[in-house]
Amino acid sequence: MKIAVVGCVHGELDKVYQDIQQKEKAENTTVDLVLICGDFQTIRNKNDLKCMAVPQKYLSLGTFHEYYSGKRKAPYLTLFIGGNHEASNYLSSLPYGGWVADNIYYLGYASVVQFGGLRIGGISGIFKKFDAEQGHFERLPFDRGSIRSVYHTRTLEAYRMMQIANDKNSQPIDIMLSHDWPLNIHTCGNVGYLLKVKPFFRSDVQNNALGNPLFEPLIPHLKPRHWFSAHLHVRFQATVHHDETTTTNFLALDKCLPRRPYFEFIDVSPTDKQIDESRTLQYDPEWLVILKKTNKYMSIEKFPKVKVPQIWIIAEETTEQDLETVRSQFNNDLLVPSNFSMSEPVSSIELDSDPERVRNFSNPQTVAFCEKLQILEPMTEMNKGLLQHTNPDEIDLDDGDWEEGITENDQVDIKKLKSNETGEDDDLATGFVIDTQGRK
Ligand code: 5GP
Ligand code: MN
C-alpha cells in the first residue's frame, strides 16, 4: 500500500494534491491513501475564520471551501487529525470523527480506523498543561481563551488510546498520527542535526519539554510501526527500539511550502494477522468498545465531575462479548458510511445561518454515530444545558493571551531566530508566540 504522508497543510489543499500527483507520475506509482498531520484549516467560508487561532496575516480562506461545496473532489481518500490552526467550530462538531468533505475524513479528537487491512490511529491537538484535564467545554462564541484551549489535547483521548490492548494476540497499530510530536521523541533521532536546523528548540530540548507528554506513553504501549507528526516545521526521523524485532519509525514532516520536505510516500503492508484488505474505510471494533466504555468520562464541563483515571491505568479490558455487542449495534457493518453533507450553518455556499459564529450546531454524522453507539453527542448536550452552563462565579483559569506565556528563554530564542532565519514561515519570526508555554 502506497501512502502519501503530509505535514502541515495550512489551507493549501490544492497544492498538496498537485504535488502528490506530480510525484506519483514521476515515480510511475499509485497512491492509495493520503494522511495529513494537522493544521489542515477546514475553512468553509470567511465566517469560519472567526473560529481559527492564527495571526492576522495568516487569516486566509485557502482552497478547502471548494472541496466542501463539491466544486472539487479530493483525488485520494484523505485522513487527517487536528492541529492548532483549524476551523475549530467545524472540527468540534465531529468529536468522534467524520467527513468534512467528500473523501476527506477527520479522525476527531482521537480515533482508530481501518483501511486496507491497516489499523490507523490519530490523536489531535497540541499540549497545554492547564487544559489537559479539562472537559471539552468550549462552545461558540469562542473567546480569546476558548479559541485556543479548544485544540489542546485532553487526557481523555490519551487514556482512550492507552486502553487499546497490546498483548501478543492483538492486531498492532500500524500507523499513528499526531500534530504535536510525542514528548522527547527527538532523543531517538539525531538531536545534533535538529538543533542545527532549529537552534531555538535548545531550551525545550534541555528541559525535556519538546513535544506532547500525553503522546509519549502511547509509543511504548501501542508500539505502532509508524508514527507521523508535523507542527515543528522540520523533517525529522527517529527510531524507537522496543525490542530486537519491534521498532516504531517516527517521521515528522515540514509545512507545505515550496521546496520543503513536507510530504513523503511510504509503503506499508498489512501484517499477516490482518484479514480485511478491502480498500474501504472501516470503523475499528476495539476502538468503538473503548469509546463506549469510557463515555462516562466524556464531559462538556470545564471541570468534569468524573475524573479521567491516570492515563497509564489500563482499566477497560475489551472482551469478545463487548466486540460482539458493538458489532450488532452497527448491524455487523463497520463500513464508515459515505454520509457527508453540507450542514448548518454552511448548508450551501450561499447560505450561512450563523455568520457571527455564536451557535453550536450538531453535525448529522455525529448524531447518527452517537445514536448507534449510545454515547454522548456533545453539541446536543450543550444546547440542552445552555442556561445551566452560565455561571457568573466561575473562575477563569485560562491564561488568555499566549503573549503572557513567553518565558525569558523564548525571548532569547525569538531574538536568535530573528537574526538567524529569514523567517519565511515561522510565526516566531514575526513575533507570534508558539502555544506551548506553561507546561513546565
Ligand atoms: P504553527 O504553525 O503551529 O503556528 O507553529 C509551529 C511553529 O512553532 C514552528 O515553526 C515550530 O518551530 C514552533 N514551535 C512549535 N512548538 C514548539 C515548541 O514546543 N518549542 C519550540 N521552541 N518551538 C515550537
Ligand atoms: Mn501547528
Short mmCIF file of C-alpha atoms and ligand atoms in Angstrom, two decimals:
data_model
loop_
_atom_site.label_atom_id
_atom_site.label_comp_id
_atom_site.label_asym_id
_atom_site.label_seq_id
_atom_site.Cartn_x
_atom_site.Cartn_y
_atom_site.Cartn_z
CA MET A 1 0.00 0.00 0.00
CA LYS A 2 1.36 3.36 -1.05
CA ILE A 3 0.59 6.13 1.42
CA ALA A 4 1.34 9.83 0.99
CA VAL A 5 2.04 11.32 4.42
CA VAL A 6 1.77 15.09 4.68
CA GLY A 7 2.91 17.61 7.33
CA CYS A 8 1.12 20.95 7.97
CA VAL A 9 -1.24 21.98 5.16
CA HIS A 10 -2.27 25.48 6.26
CA GLY A 11 -5.13 25.66 3.78
CA GLU A 12 -3.03 24.68 0.74
CA LEU A 13 -5.00 21.58 -0.16
CA ASP A 14 -4.86 22.11 -3.94
CA LYS A 15 -1.11 22.43 -3.82
CA VAL A 16 -0.80 19.27 -1.71
CA TYR A 17 -2.82 17.17 -4.15
CA GLN A 18 -0.98 18.66 -7.15
CA ASP A 19 2.40 17.85 -5.62
CA ILE A 20 1.32 14.30 -4.77
CA GLN A 21 0.01 13.78 -8.30
CA GLN A 22 3.22 15.09 -9.79
CA LYS A 23 5.35 12.75 -7.69
CA GLU A 24 3.00 9.88 -8.47
CA LYS A 25 3.59 10.48 -12.20
CA ALA A 26 7.32 10.94 -11.81
CA GLU A 27 7.62 7.66 -9.91
CA ASN A 28 5.04 5.86 -12.02
CA THR A 29 3.17 4.71 -8.97
CA THR A 30 -0.32 4.91 -7.49
CA VAL A 31 -1.13 6.44 -4.13
CA ASP A 32 -3.81 4.56 -2.19
CA LEU A 33 -4.28 6.88 0.74
CA VAL A 34 -3.29 10.36 1.94
CA LEU A 35 -2.61 11.03 5.64
CA ILE A 36 -2.36 14.62 6.87
CA CYS A 37 -0.87 15.58 10.24
CA GLY A 38 -2.88 18.69 11.06
CA ASP A 39 -3.05 22.46 10.62
CA PHE A 40 -5.40 21.49 7.84
CA GLN A 41 -7.78 24.50 8.07
CA THR A 42 -11.21 23.30 7.00
CA ILE A 43 -12.44 26.84 6.37
CA ARG A 44 -15.86 26.59 4.68
CA ASN A 45 -16.33 30.34 4.20
CA LYS A 46 -14.88 33.53 5.60
CA ASN A 47 -17.01 33.34 8.76
CA ASP A 48 -15.14 30.22 9.88
CA LEU A 49 -12.04 32.39 10.12
CA LYS A 50 -13.60 33.77 13.33
CA CYS A 51 -13.02 30.36 14.89
CA MET A 52 -9.39 29.78 13.92
CA ALA A 53 -6.50 30.97 16.08
CA VAL A 54 -3.87 32.43 13.75
CA PRO A 55 -2.07 35.74 13.48
CA GLN A 56 -3.87 38.24 11.27
CA LYS A 57 -1.54 37.76 8.32
CA TYR A 58 -2.46 34.06 8.05
CA LEU A 59 -6.22 34.66 8.03
CA SER A 60 -6.84 33.45 4.51
CA LEU A 61 -9.61 31.36 3.08
CA GLY A 62 -7.45 28.69 1.44
CA THR A 63 -8.92 26.20 -1.01
CA PHE A 64 -10.78 23.80 1.27
CA HIS A 65 -14.14 25.50 0.63
CA GLU A 66 -14.14 24.17 -2.92
CA TYR A 67 -13.95 20.62 -1.58
CA TYR A 68 -16.66 21.38 0.96
CA SER A 69 -19.06 22.71 -1.67
CA GLY A 70 -18.32 19.87 -4.08
CA LYS A 71 -16.74 22.05 -6.73
CA ARG A 72 -13.66 19.85 -6.38
CA LYS A 73 -13.30 16.30 -5.14
CA ALA A 74 -10.30 15.02 -3.21
CA PRO A 75 -8.47 12.73 -5.68
CA TYR A 76 -7.49 10.33 -2.86
CA LEU A 77 -9.14 9.14 0.31
CA THR A 78 -7.64 11.59 2.79
CA LEU A 79 -7.50 11.14 6.57
CA PHE A 80 -6.37 13.90 8.91
CA ILE A 81 -6.08 14.92 12.52
CA GLY A 82 -6.40 18.39 14.03
CA GLY A 83 -3.52 20.75 14.78
CA ASN A 84 -3.53 24.18 16.39
CA HIS A 85 -4.71 26.15 13.37
CA GLU A 86 -8.10 24.78 12.47
CA ALA A 87 -11.70 25.81 11.89
CA SER A 88 -12.26 24.61 15.44
CA ASN A 89 -16.01 25.21 15.30
CA TYR A 90 -16.37 22.81 12.38
CA LEU A 91 -13.99 20.18 13.78
CA SER A 92 -15.60 20.17 17.20
CA SER A 93 -18.89 19.19 15.58
CA LEU A 94 -17.13 15.92 14.67
CA PRO A 95 -15.56 14.91 18.00
CA TYR A 96 -15.52 11.19 17.12
CA GLY A 97 -14.52 11.78 13.52
CA GLY A 98 -16.40 12.23 10.28
CA TRP A 99 -16.31 13.52 6.73
CA VAL A 100 -15.51 17.22 6.40
CA ALA A 101 -15.96 16.95 2.63
CA ASP A 102 -16.46 14.12 0.18
CA ASN A 103 -13.46 11.73 0.54
CA ILE A 104 -11.82 13.78 3.34
CA TYR A 105 -12.18 12.22 6.80
CA TYR A 106 -11.29 13.86 10.10
CA LEU A 107 -10.26 11.42 12.84
CA GLY A 108 -11.83 13.52 15.61
CA TYR A 109 -10.16 14.26 18.95
CA ALA A 110 -8.79 10.74 18.64
CA SER A 111 -9.73 7.52 16.90
CA VAL A 112 -8.61 4.32 15.30
CA VAL A 113 -9.91 3.25 11.90
CA GLN A 114 -9.01 0.54 9.43
CA PHE A 115 -8.13 0.80 5.78
CA GLY A 116 -6.81 -1.95 3.52
CA GLY A 117 -6.02 -4.20 6.48
CA LEU A 118 -4.11 -1.44 8.29
CA ARG A 119 -5.02 -0.09 11.70
CA ILE A 120 -4.56 3.67 11.65
CA GLY A 121 -4.87 5.80 14.77
CA GLY A 122 -4.75 9.53 15.26
CA ILE A 123 -4.84 11.96 18.16
CA SER A 124 -5.41 15.68 17.61
CA GLY A 125 -4.13 18.86 19.18
CA ILE A 126 -1.11 20.29 20.93
CA PHE A 127 -0.26 20.22 24.61
CA LYS A 128 -1.01 22.82 27.22
CA LYS A 129 -0.77 21.66 30.78
CA PHE A 130 -3.64 23.64 32.30
CA ASP A 131 -6.14 22.48 29.72
CA ALA A 132 -5.25 18.79 29.57
CA GLU A 133 -7.52 17.68 32.41
CA GLN A 134 -10.47 19.79 31.34
CA GLY A 135 -13.56 18.52 29.63
CA HIS A 136 -14.43 19.51 26.07
CA PHE A 137 -16.25 22.58 27.37
CA GLU A 138 -15.60 25.01 24.53
CA ARG A 139 -18.63 26.31 22.69
CA LEU A 140 -19.47 29.20 20.44
CA PRO A 141 -18.99 32.06 20.59
CA PHE A 142 -15.30 31.41 21.29
CA ASP A 143 -13.43 33.95 23.38
CA ARG A 144 -9.68 34.56 23.43
CA GLY A 145 -9.23 31.65 25.79
CA SER A 146 -11.54 29.05 24.29
CA ILE A 147 -10.47 29.69 20.67
CA ARG A 148 -7.10 28.26 21.79
CA SER A 149 -7.96 25.78 24.51
CA VAL A 150 -10.34 24.06 22.07
CA TYR A 151 -7.38 22.44 20.27
CA HIS A 152 -5.40 21.46 23.37
CA THR A 153 -5.11 17.69 23.76
CA ARG A 154 -7.07 16.26 26.69
CA THR A 155 -6.07 13.35 28.91
CA LEU A 156 -9.31 11.58 27.99
CA GLU A 157 -8.13 10.96 24.45
CA ALA A 158 -4.72 9.70 25.59
CA TYR A 159 -6.42 7.47 28.17
CA ARG A 160 -8.67 6.08 25.45
CA MET A 161 -5.67 5.28 23.26
CA MET A 162 -3.95 3.58 26.20
CA GLN A 163 -6.91 1.20 26.52
CA ILE A 164 -6.02 -0.47 23.23
CA ALA A 165 -4.81 -3.97 24.02
CA ASN A 166 -1.17 -4.70 23.27
CA ASP A 167 -0.89 -8.39 24.11
CA LYS A 168 0.51 -10.84 21.61
CA ASN A 169 -2.91 -11.75 20.23
CA SER A 170 -3.89 -8.22 19.36
CA GLN A 171 -3.54 -6.66 15.99
CA PRO A 172 -0.83 -3.98 16.15
CA ILE A 173 -1.46 -0.35 15.34
CA ASP A 174 0.31 0.16 12.03
CA ILE A 175 0.23 3.94 11.87
CA MET A 176 -0.30 6.70 14.42
CA LEU A 177 -0.76 10.35 13.50
CA SER A 178 -0.33 13.38 15.72
CA HIS A 179 0.27 17.07 15.03
CA ASP A 180 2.49 17.75 18.05
CA TRP A 181 5.47 15.38 18.38
CA PRO A 182 5.41 12.86 21.20
CA LEU A 183 7.47 14.31 24.07
CA ASN A 184 11.18 13.52 23.83
CA ILE A 185 10.93 11.56 20.57
CA HIS A 186 13.91 13.63 19.39
CA THR A 187 16.11 11.65 21.80
CA CYS A 188 15.66 8.66 19.46
CA GLY A 189 16.99 10.59 16.48
CA ASN A 190 19.83 12.93 15.58
CA VAL A 191 19.39 15.73 18.13
CA GLY A 192 22.54 17.49 16.93
CA TYR A 193 21.04 17.84 13.47
CA LEU A 194 17.72 19.02 14.88
CA LEU A 195 19.39 21.76 16.91
CA LYS A 196 21.46 22.78 13.94
CA VAL A 197 18.41 23.42 11.79
CA LYS A 198 16.20 24.60 14.67
CA PRO A 199 18.54 26.19 17.21
CA PHE A 200 15.65 27.77 19.09
CA PHE A 201 14.50 24.30 20.25
CA ARG A 202 17.53 24.14 22.54
CA SER A 203 15.86 25.25 25.75
CA ASP A 204 12.94 22.85 25.21
CA VAL A 205 15.37 20.03 24.43
CA GLN A 206 17.38 20.80 27.56
CA ASN A 207 14.25 20.89 29.70
CA ASN A 208 12.77 17.68 28.25
CA ALA A 209 9.88 19.81 27.09
CA LEU A 210 9.85 19.33 23.33
CA GLY A 211 6.64 17.60 22.33
CA ASN A 212 3.42 16.39 23.89
CA PRO A 213 3.68 14.39 27.14
CA LEU A 214 0.25 12.84 26.56
CA PHE A 215 1.58 11.13 23.45
CA GLU A 216 4.79 9.85 25.00
CA PRO A 217 3.36 6.80 26.82
CA LEU A 218 1.43 5.77 23.72
CA ILE A 219 4.64 4.80 21.95
CA PRO A 220 5.82 2.03 24.30
CA HIS A 221 2.22 0.94 24.83
CA LEU A 222 0.98 0.76 21.25
CA LYS A 223 4.38 0.21 19.65
CA PRO A 224 2.97 1.43 16.34
CA ARG A 225 5.04 0.53 13.29
CA HIS A 226 4.96 4.15 12.14
CA TRP A 227 4.28 7.43 13.88
CA PHE A 228 3.90 10.59 11.80
CA SER A 229 3.79 14.15 13.12
CA ALA A 230 4.11 17.76 11.95
CA HIS A 231 3.91 21.12 13.80
CA LEU A 232 7.62 21.85 14.31
CA HIS A 233 8.13 22.59 10.60
CA VAL A 234 11.12 20.36 10.10
CA ARG A 235 11.61 16.92 8.59
CA PHE A 236 12.99 14.66 11.29
CA GLN A 237 13.37 10.91 11.66
CA ALA A 238 13.73 8.83 14.81
CA THR A 239 13.59 5.14 15.63
CA VAL A 240 12.30 3.76 18.89
CA HIS A 241 13.62 0.25 19.59
CA HIS A 242 11.10 -1.64 21.72
CA ASP A 243 12.86 -4.97 21.48
CA GLU A 244 15.02 -6.80 18.98
CA THR A 245 12.29 -7.11 16.40
CA THR A 246 9.88 -4.30 17.17
CA THR A 247 10.51 -0.66 16.36
CA THR A 248 8.48 2.46 15.86
CA ASN A 249 9.64 4.53 12.92
CA PHE A 250 8.94 8.16 13.64
CA LEU A 251 8.83 10.72 10.86
CA ALA A 252 7.98 14.38 11.25
CA LEU A 253 7.25 16.41 8.14
CA ASP A 254 7.60 20.06 7.30
CA LYS A 255 4.98 22.63 6.34
CA CYS A 256 3.56 22.88 2.79
CA LEU A 257 5.85 25.49 1.25
CA PRO A 258 7.86 25.42 -2.00
CA ARG A 259 10.93 23.14 -1.86
CA ARG A 260 10.25 22.00 1.68
CA PRO A 261 10.14 18.29 2.62
CA TYR A 262 6.51 18.42 3.66
CA PHE A 263 5.30 15.09 2.25
CA GLU A 264 6.61 11.63 1.57
CA PHE A 265 5.45 8.35 0.05
CA ILE A 266 5.61 5.37 2.41
CA ASP A 267 4.98 1.70 1.63
CA VAL A 268 3.13 -0.07 4.41
CA SER A 269 1.78 -3.58 4.03
CA PRO A 270 -0.63 -5.16 6.44
CA THR A 271 0.85 -7.79 8.76
CA ASP A 272 -0.29 -11.43 8.48
CA LYS A 273 -2.83 -11.28 11.28
CA GLN A 274 -4.98 -8.86 9.39
CA ILE A 275 -7.80 -10.08 7.30
CA ASP A 276 -9.85 -7.33 5.73
CA GLU A 277 -7.84 -5.91 2.88
CA SER A 278 -10.70 -4.13 1.18
CA ARG A 279 -9.84 -0.57 0.25
CA THR A 280 -12.67 0.95 2.21
CA LEU A 281 -12.63 2.96 5.41
CA GLN A 282 -13.86 0.87 8.33
CA TYR A 283 -14.51 1.53 12.00
CA ASP A 284 -12.20 -0.32 14.35
CA PRO A 285 -14.37 -2.51 16.63
CA GLU A 286 -12.00 -2.32 19.61
CA TRP A 287 -11.98 1.47 19.37
CA LEU A 288 -15.78 1.53 19.34
CA VAL A 289 -15.82 -0.57 22.53
CA ILE A 290 -13.34 1.81 24.16
CA LEU A 291 -15.40 4.87 23.18
CA LYS A 292 -18.45 3.30 24.70
CA LYS A 293 -16.79 2.12 27.90
CA THR A 294 -15.10 5.47 28.51
CA ASN A 295 -18.14 7.54 27.62
CA LYS A 296 -18.60 8.13 31.36
CA TYR A 297 -15.53 10.37 31.24
CA MET A 298 -16.65 12.41 28.25
CA SER A 299 -17.67 15.79 29.58
CA ILE A 300 -18.70 19.17 28.24
CA GLU A 301 -17.87 20.79 31.58
CA LYS A 302 -14.63 22.68 32.09
CA PHE A 303 -14.10 20.81 35.36
CA PRO A 304 -15.59 17.36 34.78
CA LYS A 305 -17.33 15.70 37.71
CA VAL A 306 -15.99 12.28 36.80
CA LYS A 307 -12.22 12.41 36.57
CA VAL A 308 -10.30 10.57 33.86
CA PRO A 309 -8.03 7.98 35.52
CA GLN A 310 -4.26 8.32 35.15
CA ILE A 311 -3.54 7.51 31.55
CA TRP A 312 -1.27 4.55 32.27
CA ILE A 313 -4.05 2.76 34.17
CA ILE A 314 -5.34 0.08 31.84
CA ALA A 315 -8.85 -0.48 33.10
CA GLU A 316 -11.21 -1.06 30.23
CA GLU A 317 -10.43 -4.54 29.05
CA THR A 318 -12.26 -5.40 25.85
CA THR A 319 -13.96 -8.80 25.82
CA GLU A 320 -15.29 -10.85 22.91
CA GLN A 321 -18.74 -10.06 24.23
CA ASP A 322 -18.04 -6.31 24.05
CA LEU A 323 -16.90 -6.65 20.45
CA GLU A 324 -19.99 -8.66 19.62
CA THR A 325 -22.22 -6.01 21.19
CA VAL A 326 -20.79 -3.12 19.18
CA ARG A 327 -20.83 -5.15 16.01
CA SER A 328 -24.50 -5.81 16.45
CA GLN A 329 -25.13 -2.12 17.30
CA PHE A 330 -23.63 -1.45 13.87
CA ASN A 331 -25.67 -4.24 12.25
CA ASN A 332 -22.43 -6.11 11.59
CA ASP A 333 -21.43 -3.43 9.13
CA LEU A 334 -18.35 -1.46 10.18
CA LEU A 335 -18.01 0.40 6.89
CA VAL A 336 -17.76 4.13 7.64
CA PRO A 337 -20.84 5.40 5.81
CA SER A 338 -20.27 7.90 2.99
CA ASN A 339 -22.70 10.31 4.60
CA PHE A 340 -21.04 13.67 4.05
CA SER A 341 -23.43 16.54 3.52
CA MET A 342 -23.01 20.26 3.87
CA SER A 343 -24.73 21.16 7.08
CA GLU A 344 -25.69 24.14 9.20
CA PRO A 345 -24.53 26.81 9.49
CA VAL A 346 -22.96 26.45 6.00
CA SER A 347 -25.67 24.41 4.30
CA SER A 348 -24.76 25.74 0.90
CA ILE A 349 -22.10 28.05 -0.38
CA GLU A 350 -24.56 30.98 -0.45
CA LEU A 351 -26.30 30.17 2.81
CA ASP A 352 -24.79 30.80 6.22
CA SER A 353 -27.35 30.66 9.01
CA ASP A 354 -24.95 31.85 11.73
CA PRO A 355 -22.50 34.34 10.22
CA GLU A 356 -21.34 35.57 13.63
CA ARG A 357 -20.47 32.04 14.76
CA VAL A 358 -22.38 32.16 18.01
CA ARG A 359 -24.46 28.97 17.78
CA ASN A 360 -23.47 25.35 18.28
CA PHE A 361 -24.82 23.03 15.61
CA SER A 362 -24.93 19.27 15.85
CA ASN A 363 -23.41 17.58 12.85
CA PRO A 364 -25.81 14.96 11.44
CA GLN A 365 -22.92 12.47 11.10
CA THR A 366 -22.12 12.76 14.81
CA VAL A 367 -25.77 12.47 15.77
CA ALA A 368 -26.12 9.25 13.77
CA PHE A 369 -22.87 7.78 15.15
CA CYS A 370 -23.71 8.60 18.77
CA GLU A 371 -27.19 7.19 18.43
CA LYS A 372 -25.80 3.93 17.11
CA LEU A 373 -23.14 3.61 19.77
CA GLN A 374 -25.28 5.17 22.52
CA ILE A 375 -22.70 7.74 23.58
CA LEU A 376 -22.83 11.44 24.38
CA GLU A 377 -23.34 13.85 21.49
CA PRO A 378 -21.64 16.98 22.84
CA MET A 379 -23.46 19.62 20.76
CA THR A 380 -26.91 18.26 21.60
CA GLU A 381 -25.89 18.19 25.25
CA MET A 382 -24.60 21.76 25.09
CA ASN A 383 -27.73 23.07 23.52
CA LYS A 384 -29.83 21.23 26.09
CA GLY A 385 -27.99 22.71 29.03
CA LEU A 386 -27.34 26.15 27.60
CA LEU A 387 -28.82 28.08 30.53
CA GLN A 388 -27.41 25.92 33.31
CA HIS A 389 -23.89 26.43 31.99
CA THR A 390 -23.63 30.15 32.53
CA ASN A 391 -22.10 30.51 35.95
CA PRO A 392 -21.02 34.09 36.67
CA ASP A 393 -18.93 32.93 39.66
CA GLU A 394 -16.76 30.61 37.65
CA ILE A 395 -13.06 31.40 37.97
CA ASP A 396 -11.36 31.58 34.59
CA LEU A 397 -8.09 29.72 34.83
CA ASP A 398 -7.20 30.34 31.19
CA ASP A 399 -4.16 32.43 30.72
CA GLY A 400 -5.87 34.24 27.87
CA ASP A 401 -3.20 35.65 25.61
CA TRP A 402 -0.34 33.48 24.61
CA GLU A 403 1.88 36.53 24.74
CA GLU A 404 1.58 36.31 28.52
CA GLY A 405 3.15 32.87 28.46
CA ILE A 406 6.51 33.89 26.97
CA THR A 407 9.42 32.81 29.11
CA GLU A 408 12.77 34.56 29.20
CA ASN A 409 14.23 31.71 27.19
CA ASP A 410 11.68 32.25 24.49
CA GLN A 411 12.57 35.92 24.29
CA VAL A 412 16.16 34.92 23.70
CA ASP A 413 15.08 32.31 21.14
CA ILE A 414 12.92 34.80 19.31
CA LYS A 415 15.82 37.24 19.10
CA LYS A 416 18.10 34.47 17.86
CA LEU A 417 15.56 33.40 15.32
CA LYS A 418 15.08 36.92 14.05
CA SER A 419 18.78 37.24 13.43
CA ASN A 420 19.36 33.68 12.12
CA GLU A 421 16.49 32.91 9.82
CA THR A 422 14.70 34.57 7.00
CA GLY A 423 11.52 33.75 8.85
CA GLU A 424 9.51 32.99 5.74
CA ASP A 425 7.22 30.67 7.64
CA ASP A 426 7.98 30.60 11.32
CA ASP A 427 5.47 32.52 13.30
CA LEU A 428 8.09 33.11 15.94
CA ALA A 429 10.00 35.21 13.46
CA THR A 430 7.11 37.62 13.19
CA GLY A 431 6.71 37.92 16.92
CA PHE A 432 3.93 35.35 17.10
CA VAL A 433 4.47 33.08 20.04
CA ILE A 434 4.01 29.34 19.94
CA ASP A 435 1.37 27.86 22.10
CA THR A 436 3.40 25.51 24.23
CA GLN A 437 4.03 27.72 27.23
CA GLY A 438 3.08 26.96 30.76
CA ARG A 439 3.58 23.24 30.68
CA LYS A 440 6.88 23.08 32.51
P1 5GP B 1 2.31 26.68 13.99
O1 5GP B 1 2.44 26.52 12.51
O2 5GP B 1 1.63 25.57 14.65
O3 5GP B 1 1.79 28.03 14.37
O4 5GP B 1 3.73 26.83 14.63
C1 5GP B 1 4.71 25.97 14.59
C2 5GP B 1 5.98 26.77 14.78
O5 5GP B 1 6.23 26.97 16.17
C3 5GP B 1 7.14 26.00 14.21
O6 5GP B 1 7.92 26.87 13.48
C4 5GP B 1 7.86 25.47 15.41
O7 5GP B 1 9.23 25.52 15.17
C5 5GP B 1 7.44 26.36 16.57
N1 5GP B 1 7.14 25.54 17.74
C6 5GP B 1 6.02 24.82 17.95
N2 5GP B 1 6.07 24.15 19.12
C7 5GP B 1 7.25 24.46 19.68
C8 5GP B 1 7.89 24.11 20.91
O8 5GP B 1 7.39 23.33 21.72
N3 5GP B 1 9.11 24.64 21.16
C9 5GP B 1 9.72 25.49 20.28
N4 5GP B 1 10.91 26.00 20.60
N5 5GP B 1 9.14 25.84 19.12
C10 5GP B 1 7.93 25.35 18.80
MN MN B 2 0.97 23.67 14.31
#
